[in-house]
N, CA, C and O atoms as CSV, one atom per row, in Angstrom:
chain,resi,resn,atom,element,x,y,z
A,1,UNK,N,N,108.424,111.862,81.275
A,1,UNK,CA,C,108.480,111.026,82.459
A,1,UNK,C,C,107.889,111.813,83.637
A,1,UNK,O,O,108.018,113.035,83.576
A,2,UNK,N,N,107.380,111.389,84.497
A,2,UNK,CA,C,106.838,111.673,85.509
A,2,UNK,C,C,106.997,111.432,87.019
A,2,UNK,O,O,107.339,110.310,87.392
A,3,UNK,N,N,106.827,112.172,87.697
A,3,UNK,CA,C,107.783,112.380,89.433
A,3,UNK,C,C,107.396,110.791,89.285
A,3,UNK,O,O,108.300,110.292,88.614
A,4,UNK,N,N,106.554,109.920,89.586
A,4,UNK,CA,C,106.616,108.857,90.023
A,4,UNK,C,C,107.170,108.147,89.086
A,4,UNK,O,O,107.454,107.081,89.632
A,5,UNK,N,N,107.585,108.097,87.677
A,5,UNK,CA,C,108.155,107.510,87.083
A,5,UNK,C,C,109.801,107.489,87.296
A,5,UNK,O,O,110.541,106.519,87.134
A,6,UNK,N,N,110.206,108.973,87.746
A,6,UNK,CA,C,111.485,108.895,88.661
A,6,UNK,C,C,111.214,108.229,89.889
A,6,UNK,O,O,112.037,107.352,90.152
A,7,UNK,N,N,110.637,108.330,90.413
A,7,UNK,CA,C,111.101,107.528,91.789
A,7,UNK,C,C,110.883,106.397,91.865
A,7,UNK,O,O,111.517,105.744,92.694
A,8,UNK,N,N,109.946,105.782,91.062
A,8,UNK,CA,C,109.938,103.672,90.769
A,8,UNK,C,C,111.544,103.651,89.990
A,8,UNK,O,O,112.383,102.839,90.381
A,9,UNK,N,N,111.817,104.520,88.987
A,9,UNK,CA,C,113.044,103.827,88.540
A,9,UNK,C,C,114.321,104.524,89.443
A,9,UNK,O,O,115.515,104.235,89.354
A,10,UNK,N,N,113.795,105.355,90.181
A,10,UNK,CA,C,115.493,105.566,91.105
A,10,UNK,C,C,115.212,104.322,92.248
A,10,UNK,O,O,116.202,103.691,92.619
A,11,UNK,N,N,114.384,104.100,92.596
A,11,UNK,CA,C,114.083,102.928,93.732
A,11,UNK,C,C,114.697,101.658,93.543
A,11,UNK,O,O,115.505,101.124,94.304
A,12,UNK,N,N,114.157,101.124,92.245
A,12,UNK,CA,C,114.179,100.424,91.474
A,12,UNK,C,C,116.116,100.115,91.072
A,12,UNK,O,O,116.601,98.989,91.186
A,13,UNK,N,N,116.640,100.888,90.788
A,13,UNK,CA,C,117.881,101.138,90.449
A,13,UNK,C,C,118.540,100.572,91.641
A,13,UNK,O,O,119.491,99.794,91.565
A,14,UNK,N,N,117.998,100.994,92.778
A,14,UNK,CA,C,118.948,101.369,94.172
A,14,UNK,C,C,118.736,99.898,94.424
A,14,UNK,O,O,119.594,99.235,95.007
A,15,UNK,N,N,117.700,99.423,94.029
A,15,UNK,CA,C,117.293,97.783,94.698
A,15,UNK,C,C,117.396,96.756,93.550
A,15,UNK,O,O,117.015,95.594,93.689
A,16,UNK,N,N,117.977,97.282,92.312
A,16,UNK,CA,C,118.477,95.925,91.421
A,16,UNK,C,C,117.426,95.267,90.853
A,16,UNK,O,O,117.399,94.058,90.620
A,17,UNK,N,N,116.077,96.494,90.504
A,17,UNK,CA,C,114.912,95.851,90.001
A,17,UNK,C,C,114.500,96.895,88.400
A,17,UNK,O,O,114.839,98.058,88.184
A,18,UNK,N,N,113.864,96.171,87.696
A,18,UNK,CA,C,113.333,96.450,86.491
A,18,UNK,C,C,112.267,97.231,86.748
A,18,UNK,O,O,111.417,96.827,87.541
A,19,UNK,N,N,112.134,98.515,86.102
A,19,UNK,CA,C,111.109,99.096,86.963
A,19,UNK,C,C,110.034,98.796,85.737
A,19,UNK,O,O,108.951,99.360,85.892
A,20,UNK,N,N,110.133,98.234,84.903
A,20,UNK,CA,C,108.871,97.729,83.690
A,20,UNK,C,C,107.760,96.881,83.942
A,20,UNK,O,O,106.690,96.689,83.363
A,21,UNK,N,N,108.522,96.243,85.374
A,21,UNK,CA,C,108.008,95.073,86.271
A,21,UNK,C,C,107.133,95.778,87.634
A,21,UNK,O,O,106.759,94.864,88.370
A,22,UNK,N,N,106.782,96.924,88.070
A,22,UNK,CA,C,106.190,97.608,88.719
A,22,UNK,C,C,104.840,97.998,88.156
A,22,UNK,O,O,104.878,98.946,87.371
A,23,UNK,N,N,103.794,97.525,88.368
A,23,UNK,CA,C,102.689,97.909,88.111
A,23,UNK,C,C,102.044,98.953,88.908
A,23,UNK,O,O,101.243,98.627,89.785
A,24,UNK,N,N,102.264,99.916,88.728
A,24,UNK,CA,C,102.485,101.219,89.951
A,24,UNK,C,C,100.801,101.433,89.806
A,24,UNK,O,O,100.411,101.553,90.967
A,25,UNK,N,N,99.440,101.549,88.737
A,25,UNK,CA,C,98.182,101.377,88.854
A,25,UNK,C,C,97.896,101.151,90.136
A,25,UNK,O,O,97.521,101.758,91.140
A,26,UNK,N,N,98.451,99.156,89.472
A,26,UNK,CA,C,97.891,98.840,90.803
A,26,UNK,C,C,98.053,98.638,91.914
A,26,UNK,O,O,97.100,98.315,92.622
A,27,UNK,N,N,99.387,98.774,92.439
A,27,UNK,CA,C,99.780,99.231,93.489
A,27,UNK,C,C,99.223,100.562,94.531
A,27,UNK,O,O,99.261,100.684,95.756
A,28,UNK,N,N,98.715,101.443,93.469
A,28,UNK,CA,C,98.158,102.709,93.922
A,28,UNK,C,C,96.636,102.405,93.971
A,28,UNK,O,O,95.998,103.277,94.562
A,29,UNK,N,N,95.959,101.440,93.519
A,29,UNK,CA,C,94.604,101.121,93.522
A,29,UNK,C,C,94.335,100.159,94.832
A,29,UNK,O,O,93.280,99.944,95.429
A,30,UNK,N,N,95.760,99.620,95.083
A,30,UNK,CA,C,95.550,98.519,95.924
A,30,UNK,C,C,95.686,99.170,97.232
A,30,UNK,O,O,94.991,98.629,98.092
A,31,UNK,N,N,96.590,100.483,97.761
A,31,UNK,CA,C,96.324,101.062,99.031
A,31,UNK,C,C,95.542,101.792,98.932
A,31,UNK,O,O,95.206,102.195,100.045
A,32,UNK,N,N,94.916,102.310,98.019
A,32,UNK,CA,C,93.735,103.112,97.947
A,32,UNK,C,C,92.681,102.739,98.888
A,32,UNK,O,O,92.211,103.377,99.830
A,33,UNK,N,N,92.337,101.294,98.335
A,33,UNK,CA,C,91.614,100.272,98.667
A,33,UNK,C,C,91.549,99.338,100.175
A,33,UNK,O,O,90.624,98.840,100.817
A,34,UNK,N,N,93.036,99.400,100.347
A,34,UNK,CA,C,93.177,99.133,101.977
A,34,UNK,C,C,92.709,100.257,102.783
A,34,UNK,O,O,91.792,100.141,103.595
A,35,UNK,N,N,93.267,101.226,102.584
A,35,UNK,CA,C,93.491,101.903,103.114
A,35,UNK,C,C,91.612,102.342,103.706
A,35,UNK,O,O,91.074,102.339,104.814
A,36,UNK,N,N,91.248,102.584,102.666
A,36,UNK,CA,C,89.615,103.263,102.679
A,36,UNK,C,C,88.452,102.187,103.005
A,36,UNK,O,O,87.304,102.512,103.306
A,37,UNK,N,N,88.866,101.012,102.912
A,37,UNK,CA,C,87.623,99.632,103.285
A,37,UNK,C,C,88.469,98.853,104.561
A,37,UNK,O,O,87.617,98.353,105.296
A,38,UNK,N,N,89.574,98.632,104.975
A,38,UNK,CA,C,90.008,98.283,106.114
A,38,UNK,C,C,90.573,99.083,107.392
A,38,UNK,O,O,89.950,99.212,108.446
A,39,UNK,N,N,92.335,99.791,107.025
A,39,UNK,CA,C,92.222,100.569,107.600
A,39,UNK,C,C,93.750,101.023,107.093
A,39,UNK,O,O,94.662,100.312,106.669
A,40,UNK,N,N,93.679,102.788,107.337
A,40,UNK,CA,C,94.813,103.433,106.762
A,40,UNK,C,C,96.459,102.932,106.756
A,40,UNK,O,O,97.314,102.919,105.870
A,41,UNK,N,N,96.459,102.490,108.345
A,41,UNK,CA,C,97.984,101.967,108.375
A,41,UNK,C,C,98.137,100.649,107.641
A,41,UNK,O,O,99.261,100.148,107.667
A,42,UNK,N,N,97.377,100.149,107.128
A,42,UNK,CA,C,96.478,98.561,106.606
A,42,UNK,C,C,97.701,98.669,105.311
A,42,UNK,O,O,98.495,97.779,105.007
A,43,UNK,N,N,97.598,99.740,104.815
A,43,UNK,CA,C,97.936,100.022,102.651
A,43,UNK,C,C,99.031,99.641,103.074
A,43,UNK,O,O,99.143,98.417,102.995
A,44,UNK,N,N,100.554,100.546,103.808
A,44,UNK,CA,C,101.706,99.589,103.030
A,44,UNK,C,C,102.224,98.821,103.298
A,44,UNK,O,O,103.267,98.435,102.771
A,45,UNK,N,N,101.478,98.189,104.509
A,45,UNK,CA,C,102.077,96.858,104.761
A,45,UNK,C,C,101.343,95.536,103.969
A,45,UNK,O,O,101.776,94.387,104.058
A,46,UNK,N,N,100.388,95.851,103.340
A,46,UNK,CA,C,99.732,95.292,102.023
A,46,UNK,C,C,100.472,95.282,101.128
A,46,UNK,O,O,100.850,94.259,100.556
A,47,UNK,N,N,100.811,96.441,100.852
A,47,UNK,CA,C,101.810,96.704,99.821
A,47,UNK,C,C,102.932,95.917,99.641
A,47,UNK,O,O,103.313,95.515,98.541
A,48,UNK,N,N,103.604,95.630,100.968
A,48,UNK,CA,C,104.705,95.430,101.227
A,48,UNK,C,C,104.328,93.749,101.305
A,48,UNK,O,O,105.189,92.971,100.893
A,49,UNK,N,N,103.435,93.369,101.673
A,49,UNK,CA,C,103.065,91.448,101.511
A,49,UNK,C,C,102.828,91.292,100.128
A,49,UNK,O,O,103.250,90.219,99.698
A,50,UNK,N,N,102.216,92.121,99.186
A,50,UNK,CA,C,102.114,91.522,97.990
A,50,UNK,C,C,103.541,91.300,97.203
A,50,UNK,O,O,103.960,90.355,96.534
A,51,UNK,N,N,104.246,92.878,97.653
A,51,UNK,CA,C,105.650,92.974,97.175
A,51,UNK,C,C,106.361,91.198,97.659
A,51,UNK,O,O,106.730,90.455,96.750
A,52,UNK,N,N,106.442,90.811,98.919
A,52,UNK,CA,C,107.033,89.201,99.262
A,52,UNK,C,C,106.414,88.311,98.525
A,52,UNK,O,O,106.974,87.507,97.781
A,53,UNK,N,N,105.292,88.413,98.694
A,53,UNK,CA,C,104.358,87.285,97.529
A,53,UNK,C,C,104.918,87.181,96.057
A,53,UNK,O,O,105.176,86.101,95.524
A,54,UNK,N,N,105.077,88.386,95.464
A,54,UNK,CA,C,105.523,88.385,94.164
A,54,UNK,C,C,106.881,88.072,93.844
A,54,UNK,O,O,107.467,87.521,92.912
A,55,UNK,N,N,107.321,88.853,95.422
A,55,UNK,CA,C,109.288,88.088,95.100
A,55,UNK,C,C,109.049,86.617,95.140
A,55,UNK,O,O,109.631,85.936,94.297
A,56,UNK,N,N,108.446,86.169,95.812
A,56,UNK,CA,C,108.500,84.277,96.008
A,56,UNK,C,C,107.672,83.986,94.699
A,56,UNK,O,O,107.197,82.859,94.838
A,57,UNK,N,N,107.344,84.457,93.637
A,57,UNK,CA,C,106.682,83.971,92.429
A,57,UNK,C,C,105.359,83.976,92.113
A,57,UNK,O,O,104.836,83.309,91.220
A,58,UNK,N,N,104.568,85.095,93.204
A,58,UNK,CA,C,103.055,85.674,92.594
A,58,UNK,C,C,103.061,86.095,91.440
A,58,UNK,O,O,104.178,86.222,90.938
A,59,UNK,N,N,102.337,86.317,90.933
A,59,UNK,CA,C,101.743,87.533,89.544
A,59,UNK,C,C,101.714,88.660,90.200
A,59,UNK,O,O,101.073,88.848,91.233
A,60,UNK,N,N,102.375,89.425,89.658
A,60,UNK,CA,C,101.940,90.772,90.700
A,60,UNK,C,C,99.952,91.034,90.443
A,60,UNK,O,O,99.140,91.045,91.368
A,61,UNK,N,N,99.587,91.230,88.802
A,61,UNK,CA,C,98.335,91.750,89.255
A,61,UNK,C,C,97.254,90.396,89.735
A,61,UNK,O,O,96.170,90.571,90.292
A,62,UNK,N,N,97.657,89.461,89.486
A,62,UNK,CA,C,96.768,88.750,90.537
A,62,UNK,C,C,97.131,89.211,92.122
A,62,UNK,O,O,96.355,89.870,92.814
A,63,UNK,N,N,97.971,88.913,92.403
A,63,UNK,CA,C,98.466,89.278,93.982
A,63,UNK,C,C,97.798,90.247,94.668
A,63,UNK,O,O,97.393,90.357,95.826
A,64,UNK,N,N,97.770,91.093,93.442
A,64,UNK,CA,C,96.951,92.416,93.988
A,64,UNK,C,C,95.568,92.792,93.850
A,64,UNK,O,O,94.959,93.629,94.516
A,65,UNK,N,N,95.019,91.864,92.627
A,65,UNK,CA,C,93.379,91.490,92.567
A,65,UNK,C,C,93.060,90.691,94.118
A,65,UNK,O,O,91.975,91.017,94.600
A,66,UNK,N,N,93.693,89.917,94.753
A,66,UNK,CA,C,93.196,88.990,95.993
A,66,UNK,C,C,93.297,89.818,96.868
A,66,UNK,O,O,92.468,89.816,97.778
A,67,UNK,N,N,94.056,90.504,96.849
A,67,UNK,CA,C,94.108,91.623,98.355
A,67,UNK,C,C,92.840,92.908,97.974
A,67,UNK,O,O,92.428,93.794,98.723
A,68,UNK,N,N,92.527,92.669,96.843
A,68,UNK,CA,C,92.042,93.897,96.464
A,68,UNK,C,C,90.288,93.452,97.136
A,68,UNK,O,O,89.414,94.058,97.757
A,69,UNK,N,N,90.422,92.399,96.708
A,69,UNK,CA,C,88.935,91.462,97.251
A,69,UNK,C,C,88.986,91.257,98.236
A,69,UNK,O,O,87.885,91.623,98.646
A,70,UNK,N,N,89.586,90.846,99.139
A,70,UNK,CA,C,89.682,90.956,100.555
A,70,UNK,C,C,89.459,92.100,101.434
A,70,UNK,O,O,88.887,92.069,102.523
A,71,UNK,N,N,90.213,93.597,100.571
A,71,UNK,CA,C,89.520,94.367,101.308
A,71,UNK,C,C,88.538,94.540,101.036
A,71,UNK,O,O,87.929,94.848,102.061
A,72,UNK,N,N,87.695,94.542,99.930
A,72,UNK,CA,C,86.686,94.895,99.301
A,72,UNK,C,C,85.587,93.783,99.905
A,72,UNK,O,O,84.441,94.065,99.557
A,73,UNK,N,N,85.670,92.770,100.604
A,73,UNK,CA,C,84.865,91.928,101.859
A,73,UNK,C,C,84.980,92.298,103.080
A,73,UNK,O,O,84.253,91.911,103.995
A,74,UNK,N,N,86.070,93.213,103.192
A,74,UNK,CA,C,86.548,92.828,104.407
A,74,UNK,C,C,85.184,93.716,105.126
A,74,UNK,O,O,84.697,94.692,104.556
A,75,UNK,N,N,84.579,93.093,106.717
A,75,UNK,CA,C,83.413,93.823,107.289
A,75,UNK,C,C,83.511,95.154,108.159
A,75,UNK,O,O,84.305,95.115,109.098
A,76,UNK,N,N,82.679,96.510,107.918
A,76,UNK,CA,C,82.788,97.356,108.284
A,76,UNK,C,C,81.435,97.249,109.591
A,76,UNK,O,O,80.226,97.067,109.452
A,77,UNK,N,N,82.292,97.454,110.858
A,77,UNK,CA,C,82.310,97.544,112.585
A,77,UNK,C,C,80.816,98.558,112.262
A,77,UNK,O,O,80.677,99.421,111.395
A,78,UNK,N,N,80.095,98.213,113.014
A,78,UNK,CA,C,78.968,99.849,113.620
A,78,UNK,C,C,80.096,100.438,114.484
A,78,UNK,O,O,81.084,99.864,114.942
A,79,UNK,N,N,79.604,102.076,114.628
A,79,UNK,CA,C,79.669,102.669,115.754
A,79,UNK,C,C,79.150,102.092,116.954
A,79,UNK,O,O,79.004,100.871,116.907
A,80,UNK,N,N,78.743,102.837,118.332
A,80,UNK,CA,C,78.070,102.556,119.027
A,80,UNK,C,C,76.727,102.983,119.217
A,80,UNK,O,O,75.834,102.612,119.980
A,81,UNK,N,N,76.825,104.058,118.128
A,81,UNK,CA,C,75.380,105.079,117.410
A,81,UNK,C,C,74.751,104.226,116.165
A,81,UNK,O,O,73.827,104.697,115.501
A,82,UNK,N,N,75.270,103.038,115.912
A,82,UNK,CA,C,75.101,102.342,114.511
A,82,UNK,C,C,75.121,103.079,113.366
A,82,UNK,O,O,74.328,103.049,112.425
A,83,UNK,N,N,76.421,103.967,113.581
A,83,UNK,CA,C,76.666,104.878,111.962
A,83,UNK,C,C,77.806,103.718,111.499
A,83,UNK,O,O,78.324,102.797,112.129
A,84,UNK,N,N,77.901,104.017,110.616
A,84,UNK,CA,C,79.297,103.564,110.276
A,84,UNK,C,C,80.515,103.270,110.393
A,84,UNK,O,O,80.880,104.060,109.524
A,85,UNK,N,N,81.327,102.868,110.683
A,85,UNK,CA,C,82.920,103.007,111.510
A,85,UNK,C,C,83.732,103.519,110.534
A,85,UNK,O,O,83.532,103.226,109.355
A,86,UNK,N,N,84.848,104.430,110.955
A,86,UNK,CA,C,85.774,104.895,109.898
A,86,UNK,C,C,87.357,103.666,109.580
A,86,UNK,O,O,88.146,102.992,110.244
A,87,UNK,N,N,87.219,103.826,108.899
A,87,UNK,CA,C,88.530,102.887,108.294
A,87,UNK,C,C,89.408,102.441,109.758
A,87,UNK,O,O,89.823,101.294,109.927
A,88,UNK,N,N,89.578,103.405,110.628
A,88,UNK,CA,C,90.199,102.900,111.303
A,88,UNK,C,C,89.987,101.813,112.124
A,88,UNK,O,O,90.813,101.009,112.555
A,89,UNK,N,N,88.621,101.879,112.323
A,89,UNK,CA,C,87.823,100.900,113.567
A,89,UNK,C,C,87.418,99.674,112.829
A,89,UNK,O,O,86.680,98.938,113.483
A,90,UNK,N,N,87.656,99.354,111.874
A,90,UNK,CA,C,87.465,98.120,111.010
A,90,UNK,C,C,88.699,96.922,111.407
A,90,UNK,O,O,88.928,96.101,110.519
A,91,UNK,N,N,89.349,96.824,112.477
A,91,UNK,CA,C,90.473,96.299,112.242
A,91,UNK,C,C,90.380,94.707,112.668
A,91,UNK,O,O,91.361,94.171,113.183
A,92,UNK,N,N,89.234,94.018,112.446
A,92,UNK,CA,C,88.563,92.646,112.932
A,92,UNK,C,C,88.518,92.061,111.374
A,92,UNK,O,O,88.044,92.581,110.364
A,93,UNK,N,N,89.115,90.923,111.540
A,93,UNK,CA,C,89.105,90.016,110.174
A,93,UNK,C,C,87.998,89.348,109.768
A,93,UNK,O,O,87.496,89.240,110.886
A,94,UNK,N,N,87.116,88.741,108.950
A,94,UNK,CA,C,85.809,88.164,108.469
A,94,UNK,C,C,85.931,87.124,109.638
A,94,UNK,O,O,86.849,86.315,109.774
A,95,UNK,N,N,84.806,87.293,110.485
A,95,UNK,CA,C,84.511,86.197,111.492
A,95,UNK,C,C,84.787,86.460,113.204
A,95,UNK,O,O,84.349,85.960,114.240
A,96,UNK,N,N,85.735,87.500,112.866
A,96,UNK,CA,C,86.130,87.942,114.163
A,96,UNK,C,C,85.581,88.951,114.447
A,96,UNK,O,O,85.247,89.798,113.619
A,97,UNK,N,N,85.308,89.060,116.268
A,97,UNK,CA,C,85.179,90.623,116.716
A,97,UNK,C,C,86.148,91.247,117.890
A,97,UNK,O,O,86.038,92.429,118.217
């Protein structure tokens, strides 16, 4: 077993959940993914909407394929040098500036 395999099932324990039912992958693929194409503070409150989505009866890995595509659209800002913007400065939704 492994540190994170203790701490999904001590979590898990403490909160009355099956930890067989934790897809910890993609959970870890999915703030990866916020985190690095939208923006860092972005991952666990992602985390934490897919987690509500799935309590109200998502799929978890769909839940987390749609967020995963969303960030993976979501549009990256120019600088004011037209380099690139870092994760943080991305924080405008498709359509907005």
């Amino acid at each position: 077993m492994t540190a994170m395999d203790d701490w999904v099932t001590a979590v898990c324990t403490e909160l009355g959940l099956d930890p067989a039912r934790v897809p910890v992958p993609a959970v870890l693929d999915l703030t990866r993914e916020v985190a690095h194409q939208v923006l860092r503070p972005g991952a666990p409150v992602a985390a934490y909407l897919v987690g509500v989505a799935v309590g109200g009866g998502a799929e978890p890995t769909a839940a987390v394929a749609r967020i995963n595509q969303l960030a993976a659209d979501w549009p990256i800002e120019l600088g004011a040098a037209g380099e690139p913007g870092t994760p943080d400065d991305r924080a405008h939704p498709p359509g907005q500036s």
